[in-house]
């Protein structure tokens, strides 16, 4: 993203070098994205057709949470905003009733597309455009090399395969150059630490402490498997399916070629063996060979120090409940590009703004992830330990724009509404805050949502059908 | 429902076919066209590009009307100008894939839609002479079908190359009729003249060598017929005898 933003590679331009380790294998999970990925890919000049084909990617239109409230329930957190969301908050009018359908179904047409594994667009819809908001599920093992190739071939990024062995810095701690195993020192003005959990620069060199949040988010382990589809024409789900288990939850992501499934759980509440059994039974009892991954939930106290800034897992990591990892990397790269000063003397100010912004973002994500758990009435110890009172404020007020005043909040009021009301949260009746004109409008908009959903159900192809056509014919750019 | 039957001289010896389009085959407001017929289309029809519903690929189409199913060139069982686009002319004939042994090259057979109102026994063109040899009419239709198969590929390749060179742009046609009613046509594309000016020499040579340059100028010139199409609609609205 930085290379695309600053395309001048001349002597007075910016050059970008990617140092990739041969020893650090990619983590290989994290296959869900947020709709920001579409503008990111478009901006860096990737063709959506190439991306879908080469990364076995499929369309993701949100998440579906199954069994989180009591084991028999399900609700959606779709990517499309509730109807009328820009102008009016209709949630209080849905709460007031009569409730003819659940919250998301009443105010968002997209859930009905997800019910039928439909695509968010047609073969005639141009690249990156959609009739419903969408992101992707992708094969992380293919996405990284795909991006790397694009960056080197199209964006003029220099790619170095080497191991970083030490860091040379000046008196005030700024990084001058990296020393590598092959012996060639790599000097630079700004060093972006994308070294993953190793956090070679931000952690080992800059000694920025890691703030764990295990006391809030209990998940610390993941068992990941890849499974094939039952048949060649099995539906490809339009959502990340998150199914509650005794000590965590199972993600289920459908790519074009396979599913990626994993159980993230709290090791304080279950054993690996018991967790593997739950995963096995989720998969219908089939034999599985899983990979076990540690999740150290938390983030750095600071992300940008001197001329070093951490992006990706080196900055922090949380359970993949709302696919926040890739979106945080995108937001980081975007902010670095926007804040990048023309001279070194501007770095401290850029770092200050960046750190403030991202401390806020990480805090809000932790808070939002926790919100998924606190209302559960499940009775296993993991869920009982997670139970918490919802902030009183939400009892007296429906989440709205002003509550999320930061520019580019990762999760907006819409997300809070989908989760709170999806989990059956019942705020106080507040008739004195409602009015008749909006009440009538809400009724009209709910009817409009139902009509729109029915029209799209009749007109949209399934994910599998559309992805097959894209493989064969491609999408047009216009 | 169509009822496709492969043609043979025994079964269809006495069959007659009306060469005039029926309202069922004419009832469309845009028809796929092939490059070969562009010089003749140019006399009457505006030609645009649109995306195939099946593949999303661009293809040239002749615009026949403003609303779904509206063909302003067809009235009272008669086509009003002297050239009918091949994709409509071909009816009731089709090509069907021959059921062959595995591994054999795919072959196409000429078939006829027995449910078509163009099938007659009293009048119309015979397919076979009394001795069972194919008539000129049948031979012409068979070669028309072949031309459509080849031409359809050419049409997609032509439009695909224009898209690749960034020459197509989306256009919204807004027309107002005599009764003040308005219609917006969406999903249409045409040649972006500004992009045409920016072609490199190598691209121009490629377009010329493939005959695409010629075709794209035919297409651009055909747009003058949009006003003719509006005039047809206006005559229909005002009830003027055509």
mmCIF file with all atom_site columns, C-alpha atoms in Angstrom, chain A residues 66-203:
data_model
loop_
_atom_site.group_PDB
_atom_site.id
_atom_site.type_symbol
_atom_site.label_atom_id
_atom_site.label_alt_id
_atom_site.label_comp_id
_atom_site.label_asym_id
_atom_site.label_entity_id
_atom_site.label_seq_id
_atom_site.pdbx_PDB_ins_code
_atom_site.Cartn_x
_atom_site.Cartn_y
_atom_site.Cartn_z
_atom_site.occupancy
_atom_site.B_iso_or_equiv
_atom_site.pdbx_formal_charge
_atom_site.auth_seq_id
_atom_site.auth_comp_id
_atom_site.auth_asym_id
_atom_site.auth_atom_id
_atom_site.pdbx_PDB_model_num
ATOM 1   C CA . UNK A 1 66  ? -24.533 -20.002 16.159  1.00 0.00 ? 66  UNK A CA 1
ATOM 2   C CA . UNK A 1 67  ? -25.351 -21.052 19.693  1.00 0.00 ? 67  UNK A CA 1
ATOM 3   C CA . UNK A 1 68  ? -23.737 -18.101 21.398  1.00 0.00 ? 68  UNK A CA 1
ATOM 4   C CA . UNK A 1 69  ? -26.776 -17.150 23.464  1.00 0.00 ? 69  UNK A CA 1
ATOM 5   C CA . UNK A 1 70  ? -28.026 -20.510 24.650  1.00 0.00 ? 70  UNK A CA 1
ATOM 6   C CA . UNK A 1 71  ? -26.905 -23.186 22.196  1.00 0.00 ? 71  UNK A CA 1
ATOM 7   C CA . UNK A 1 72  ? -29.968 -23.200 19.955  1.00 0.00 ? 72  UNK A CA 1
ATOM 8   C CA . UNK A 1 73  ? -29.881 -19.630 18.675  1.00 0.00 ? 73  UNK A CA 1
ATOM 9   C CA . UNK A 1 74  ? -28.211 -17.968 15.678  1.00 0.00 ? 74  UNK A CA 1
ATOM 10  C CA . UNK A 1 75  ? -27.762 -14.412 14.492  1.00 0.00 ? 75  UNK A CA 1
ATOM 11  C CA . UNK A 1 76  ? -25.985 -12.528 11.736  1.00 0.00 ? 76  UNK A CA 1
ATOM 12  C CA . UNK A 1 77  ? -23.539 -9.666  11.769  1.00 0.00 ? 77  UNK A CA 1
ATOM 13  C CA . UNK A 1 78  ? -23.807 -8.692  8.087   1.00 0.00 ? 78  UNK A CA 1
ATOM 14  C CA . UNK A 1 79  ? -21.496 -6.225  6.340   1.00 0.00 ? 79  UNK A CA 1
ATOM 15  C CA . UNK A 1 80  ? -24.316 -4.189  4.852   1.00 0.00 ? 80  UNK A CA 1
ATOM 16  C CA . UNK A 1 81  ? -25.441 -1.439  7.220   1.00 0.00 ? 81  UNK A CA 1
ATOM 17  C CA . UNK A 1 82  ? -28.999 -1.355  8.560   1.00 0.00 ? 82  UNK A CA 1
ATOM 18  C CA . UNK A 1 83  ? -31.355 0.422   6.159   1.00 0.00 ? 83  UNK A CA 1
ATOM 19  C CA . UNK A 1 84  ? -31.473 4.235   6.493   1.00 0.00 ? 84  UNK A CA 1
ATOM 20  C CA . UNK A 1 85  ? -28.390 4.005   8.741   1.00 0.00 ? 85  UNK A CA 1
ATOM 21  C CA . UNK A 1 86  ? -26.738 7.176   7.468   1.00 0.00 ? 86  UNK A CA 1
ATOM 22  C CA . UNK A 1 87  ? -29.740 9.350   8.373   1.00 0.00 ? 87  UNK A CA 1
ATOM 23  C CA . UNK A 1 88  ? -31.748 7.668   11.061  1.00 0.00 ? 88  UNK A CA 1
ATOM 24  C CA . UNK A 1 89  ? -31.421 5.128   13.816  1.00 0.00 ? 89  UNK A CA 1
ATOM 25  C CA . UNK A 1 90  ? -34.357 2.767   13.266  1.00 0.00 ? 90  UNK A CA 1
ATOM 26  C CA . UNK A 1 91  ? -33.160 0.246   15.864  1.00 0.00 ? 91  UNK A CA 1
ATOM 27  C CA . UNK A 1 92  ? -35.304 1.741   18.663  1.00 0.00 ? 92  UNK A CA 1
ATOM 28  C CA . UNK A 1 93  ? -38.380 1.287   16.472  1.00 0.00 ? 93  UNK A CA 1
ATOM 29  C CA . UNK A 1 94  ? -37.566 -2.349  15.840  1.00 0.00 ? 94  UNK A CA 1
ATOM 30  C CA . UNK A 1 95  ? -37.044 -2.758  19.614  1.00 0.00 ? 95  UNK A CA 1
ATOM 31  C CA . UNK A 1 96  ? -40.404 -1.139  20.272  1.00 0.00 ? 96  UNK A CA 1
ATOM 32  C CA . UNK A 1 97  ? -42.112 -3.789  18.165  1.00 0.00 ? 97  UNK A CA 1
ATOM 33  C CA . UNK A 1 98  ? -44.164 -5.465  16.877  1.00 0.00 ? 98  UNK A CA 1
ATOM 34  C CA . UNK A 1 99  ? -41.172 -7.604  15.979  1.00 0.00 ? 99  UNK A CA 1
ATOM 35  C CA . UNK A 1 100 ? -42.119 -9.663  12.966  1.00 0.00 ? 100 UNK A CA 1
ATOM 36  C CA . UNK A 1 101 ? -38.531 -10.784 12.375  1.00 0.00 ? 101 UNK A CA 1
ATOM 37  C CA . UNK A 1 102 ? -35.195 -10.610 14.182  1.00 0.00 ? 102 UNK A CA 1
ATOM 38  C CA . UNK A 1 103 ? -33.187 -7.386  14.187  1.00 0.00 ? 103 UNK A CA 1
ATOM 39  C CA . UNK A 1 104 ? -30.819 -8.099  11.282  1.00 0.00 ? 104 UNK A CA 1
ATOM 40  C CA . UNK A 1 105 ? -33.561 -9.602  9.075   1.00 0.00 ? 105 UNK A CA 1
ATOM 41  C CA . UNK A 1 106 ? -35.820 -6.623  9.753   1.00 0.00 ? 106 UNK A CA 1
ATOM 42  C CA . UNK A 1 107 ? -33.346 -3.896  8.849   1.00 0.00 ? 107 UNK A CA 1
ATOM 43  C CA . UNK A 1 108 ? -30.853 -5.563  6.501   1.00 0.00 ? 108 UNK A CA 1
ATOM 44  C CA . UNK A 1 109 ? -31.630 -7.467  3.292   1.00 0.00 ? 109 UNK A CA 1
ATOM 45  C CA . UNK A 1 110 ? -28.260 -9.222  3.290   1.00 0.00 ? 110 UNK A CA 1
ATOM 46  C CA . UNK A 1 111 ? -29.092 -11.927 5.832   1.00 0.00 ? 111 UNK A CA 1
ATOM 47  C CA . UNK A 1 112 ? -31.515 -13.506 3.340   1.00 0.00 ? 112 UNK A CA 1
ATOM 48  C CA . UNK A 1 113 ? -28.715 -13.743 0.778   1.00 0.00 ? 113 UNK A CA 1
ATOM 49  C CA . UNK A 1 114 ? -26.499 -15.441 3.365   1.00 0.00 ? 114 UNK A CA 1
ATOM 50  C CA . UNK A 1 115 ? -29.287 -17.889 4.248   1.00 0.00 ? 115 UNK A CA 1
ATOM 51  C CA . UNK A 1 116 ? -29.064 -19.235 0.702   1.00 0.00 ? 116 UNK A CA 1
ATOM 52  C CA . UNK A 1 117 ? -25.302 -18.937 0.149   1.00 0.00 ? 117 UNK A CA 1
ATOM 53  C CA . UNK A 1 118 ? -25.911 -16.350 -2.573  1.00 0.00 ? 118 UNK A CA 1
ATOM 54  C CA . UNK A 1 119 ? -23.222 -14.133 -4.076  1.00 0.00 ? 119 UNK A CA 1
ATOM 55  C CA . UNK A 1 120 ? -23.102 -10.381 -3.359  1.00 0.00 ? 120 UNK A CA 1
ATOM 56  C CA . UNK A 1 121 ? -22.976 -9.567  -7.073  1.00 0.00 ? 121 UNK A CA 1
ATOM 57  C CA . UNK A 1 122 ? -23.630 -10.753 -10.627 1.00 0.00 ? 122 UNK A CA 1
ATOM 58  C CA . UNK A 1 123 ? -21.229 -11.786 -13.384 1.00 0.00 ? 123 UNK A CA 1
ATOM 59  C CA . UNK A 1 124 ? -22.085 -8.460  -15.061 1.00 0.00 ? 124 UNK A CA 1
ATOM 60  C CA . UNK A 1 125 ? -21.151 -6.427  -11.943 1.00 0.00 ? 125 UNK A CA 1
ATOM 61  C CA . UNK A 1 126 ? -17.737 -4.790  -12.436 1.00 0.00 ? 126 UNK A CA 1
ATOM 62  C CA . UNK A 1 127 ? -14.706 -5.752  -10.347 1.00 0.00 ? 127 UNK A CA 1
ATOM 63  C CA . UNK A 1 128 ? -14.896 -4.614  -6.718  1.00 0.00 ? 128 UNK A CA 1
ATOM 64  C CA . UNK A 1 129 ? -18.513 -3.422  -7.072  1.00 0.00 ? 129 UNK A CA 1
ATOM 65  C CA . UNK A 1 130 ? -21.349 -5.271  -5.373  1.00 0.00 ? 130 UNK A CA 1
ATOM 66  C CA . UNK A 1 131 ? -25.084 -5.246  -4.849  1.00 0.00 ? 131 UNK A CA 1
ATOM 67  C CA . UNK A 1 132 ? -24.389 -6.084  -1.180  1.00 0.00 ? 132 UNK A CA 1
ATOM 68  C CA . UNK A 1 133 ? -21.332 -5.101  0.847   1.00 0.00 ? 133 UNK A CA 1
ATOM 69  C CA . UNK A 1 134 ? -18.719 -7.835  0.898   1.00 0.00 ? 134 UNK A CA 1
ATOM 70  C CA . UNK A 1 135 ? -15.174 -8.912  1.744   1.00 0.00 ? 135 UNK A CA 1
ATOM 71  C CA . UNK A 1 136 ? -13.434 -12.224 1.059   1.00 0.00 ? 136 UNK A CA 1
ATOM 72  C CA . UNK A 1 137 ? -12.419 -15.516 2.505   1.00 0.00 ? 137 UNK A CA 1
ATOM 73  C CA . UNK A 1 138 ? -9.007  -16.375 1.119   1.00 0.00 ? 138 UNK A CA 1
ATOM 74  C CA . UNK A 1 139 ? -6.229  -18.933 1.280   1.00 0.00 ? 139 UNK A CA 1
ATOM 75  C CA . UNK A 1 140 ? -3.612  -17.151 3.391   1.00 0.00 ? 140 UNK A CA 1
ATOM 76  C CA . UNK A 1 141 ? -0.899  -19.463 2.073   1.00 0.00 ? 141 UNK A CA 1
ATOM 77  C CA . UNK A 1 142 ? -1.629  -18.262 -1.460  1.00 0.00 ? 142 UNK A CA 1
ATOM 78  C CA . UNK A 1 143 ? -2.471  -14.646 -0.665  1.00 0.00 ? 143 UNK A CA 1
ATOM 79  C CA . UNK A 1 144 ? 0.984   -13.766 0.726   1.00 0.00 ? 144 UNK A CA 1
ATOM 80  C CA . UNK A 1 145 ? 2.947   -14.909 -2.353  1.00 0.00 ? 145 UNK A CA 1
ATOM 81  C CA . UNK A 1 146 ? 0.273   -13.374 -4.606  1.00 0.00 ? 146 UNK A CA 1
ATOM 82  C CA . UNK A 1 147 ? 0.737   -9.974  -2.970  1.00 0.00 ? 147 UNK A CA 1
ATOM 83  C CA . UNK A 1 148 ? 4.497   -10.325 -2.898  1.00 0.00 ? 148 UNK A CA 1
ATOM 84  C CA . UNK A 1 149 ? 4.612   -11.034 -6.632  1.00 0.00 ? 149 UNK A CA 1
ATOM 85  C CA . UNK A 1 150 ? 2.323   -8.093  -7.351  1.00 0.00 ? 150 UNK A CA 1
ATOM 86  C CA . UNK A 1 151 ? 4.437   -5.757  -5.218  1.00 0.00 ? 151 UNK A CA 1
ATOM 87  C CA . UNK A 1 152 ? 7.671   -6.796  -6.896  1.00 0.00 ? 152 UNK A CA 1
ATOM 88  C CA . UNK A 1 153 ? 6.407   -6.945  -10.479 1.00 0.00 ? 153 UNK A CA 1
ATOM 89  C CA . UNK A 1 154 ? 3.933   -4.087  -10.554 1.00 0.00 ? 154 UNK A CA 1
ATOM 90  C CA . UNK A 1 155 ? 4.868   -1.741  -7.743  1.00 0.00 ? 155 UNK A CA 1
ATOM 91  C CA . UNK A 1 156 ? 8.649   -1.880  -7.926  1.00 0.00 ? 156 UNK A CA 1
ATOM 92  C CA . UNK A 1 157 ? 9.201   -3.261  -4.429  1.00 0.00 ? 157 UNK A CA 1
ATOM 93  C CA . UNK A 1 158 ? 12.624  -4.815  -3.855  1.00 0.00 ? 158 UNK A CA 1
ATOM 94  C CA . UNK A 1 159 ? 12.318  -8.296  -2.390  1.00 0.00 ? 159 UNK A CA 1
ATOM 95  C CA . UNK A 1 160 ? 15.152  -9.681  -0.283  1.00 0.00 ? 160 UNK A CA 1
ATOM 96  C CA . UNK A 1 161 ? 15.146  -13.222 1.054   1.00 0.00 ? 161 UNK A CA 1
ATOM 97  C CA . UNK A 1 162 ? 17.332  -13.046 4.118   1.00 0.00 ? 162 UNK A CA 1
ATOM 98  C CA . UNK A 1 163 ? 17.435  -13.259 7.897   1.00 0.00 ? 163 UNK A CA 1
ATOM 99  C CA . UNK A 1 164 ? 17.831  -10.203 10.067  1.00 0.00 ? 164 UNK A CA 1
ATOM 100 C CA . UNK A 1 165 ? 20.581  -10.830 12.611  1.00 0.00 ? 165 UNK A CA 1
ATOM 101 C CA . UNK A 1 166 ? 21.139  -7.431  14.214  1.00 0.00 ? 166 UNK A CA 1
ATOM 102 C CA . UNK A 1 167 ? 20.194  -3.798  14.157  1.00 0.00 ? 167 UNK A CA 1
ATOM 103 C CA . UNK A 1 168 ? 22.530  -0.789  13.973  1.00 0.00 ? 168 UNK A CA 1
ATOM 104 C CA . UNK A 1 169 ? 21.184  2.359   15.499  1.00 0.00 ? 169 UNK A CA 1
ATOM 105 C CA . UNK A 1 170 ? 22.326  5.881   16.239  1.00 0.00 ? 170 UNK A CA 1
ATOM 106 C CA . UNK A 1 171 ? 22.733  7.576   19.616  1.00 0.00 ? 171 UNK A CA 1
ATOM 107 C CA . UNK A 1 172 ? 19.018  8.323   20.083  1.00 0.00 ? 172 UNK A CA 1
ATOM 108 C CA . UNK A 1 173 ? 17.999  4.769   19.226  1.00 0.00 ? 173 UNK A CA 1
ATOM 109 C CA . UNK A 1 174 ? 16.809  5.364   15.653  1.00 0.00 ? 174 UNK A CA 1
ATOM 110 C CA . UNK A 1 175 ? 17.487  2.434   13.356  1.00 0.00 ? 175 UNK A CA 1
ATOM 111 C CA . UNK A 1 176 ? 20.226  3.121   10.803  1.00 0.00 ? 176 UNK A CA 1
ATOM 112 C CA . UNK A 1 177 ? 20.414  -0.247  9.123   1.00 0.00 ? 177 UNK A CA 1
ATOM 113 C CA . UNK A 1 178 ? 19.623  -3.929  9.493   1.00 0.00 ? 178 UNK A CA 1
ATOM 114 C CA . UNK A 1 179 ? 22.397  -6.499  9.395   1.00 0.00 ? 179 UNK A CA 1
ATOM 115 C CA . UNK A 1 180 ? 21.497  -9.727  7.699   1.00 0.00 ? 180 UNK A CA 1
ATOM 116 C CA . UNK A 1 181 ? 22.811  -13.248 7.535   1.00 0.00 ? 181 UNK A CA 1
ATOM 117 C CA . UNK A 1 182 ? 24.065  -12.808 3.979   1.00 0.00 ? 182 UNK A CA 1
ATOM 118 C CA . UNK A 1 183 ? 26.157  -9.872  5.163   1.00 0.00 ? 183 UNK A CA 1
ATOM 119 C CA . UNK A 1 184 ? 24.585  -7.106  3.095   1.00 0.00 ? 184 UNK A CA 1
ATOM 120 C CA . UNK A 1 185 ? 23.482  -4.309  5.432   1.00 0.00 ? 185 UNK A CA 1
ATOM 121 C CA . UNK A 1 186 ? 20.117  -2.787  4.599   1.00 0.00 ? 186 UNK A CA 1
ATOM 122 C CA . UNK A 1 187 ? 19.908  0.931   5.464   1.00 0.00 ? 187 UNK A CA 1
ATOM 123 C CA . UNK A 1 188 ? 16.626  2.816   5.536   1.00 0.00 ? 188 UNK A CA 1
ATOM 124 C CA . UNK A 1 189 ? 14.705  5.829   6.785   1.00 0.00 ? 189 UNK A CA 1
ATOM 125 C CA . UNK A 1 190 ? 11.625  4.059   8.127   1.00 0.00 ? 190 UNK A CA 1
ATOM 126 C CA . UNK A 1 191 ? 11.477  0.425   9.242   1.00 0.00 ? 191 UNK A CA 1
ATOM 127 C CA . UNK A 1 192 ? 8.129   -1.335  9.237   1.00 0.00 ? 192 UNK A CA 1
ATOM 128 C CA . UNK A 1 193 ? 8.200   -4.365  11.506  1.00 0.00 ? 193 UNK A CA 1
ATOM 129 C CA . UNK A 1 194 ? 6.153   -7.093  9.811   1.00 0.00 ? 194 UNK A CA 1
ATOM 130 C CA . UNK A 1 195 ? 8.070   -9.915  11.471  1.00 0.00 ? 195 UNK A CA 1
ATOM 131 C CA . UNK A 1 196 ? 4.977   -11.436 13.028  1.00 0.00 ? 196 UNK A CA 1
ATOM 132 C CA . UNK A 1 197 ? 4.969   -12.824 16.547  1.00 0.00 ? 197 UNK A CA 1
ATOM 133 C CA . UNK A 1 198 ? 8.791   -12.551 16.577  1.00 0.00 ? 198 UNK A CA 1
ATOM 134 C CA . UNK A 1 199 ? 8.431   -8.729  16.697  1.00 0.00 ? 199 UNK A CA 1
ATOM 135 C CA . UNK A 1 200 ? 12.128  -8.404  15.830  1.00 0.00 ? 200 UNK A CA 1
ATOM 136 C CA . UNK A 1 201 ? 12.229  -4.619  15.775  1.00 0.00 ? 201 UNK A CA 1
ATOM 137 C CA . UNK A 1 202 ? 9.369   -3.308  17.907  1.00 0.00 ? 202 UNK A CA 1
ATOM 138 C CA . UNK A 1 203 ? 9.828   -5.970  20.582  1.00 0.00 ? 203 UNK A CA 1
#
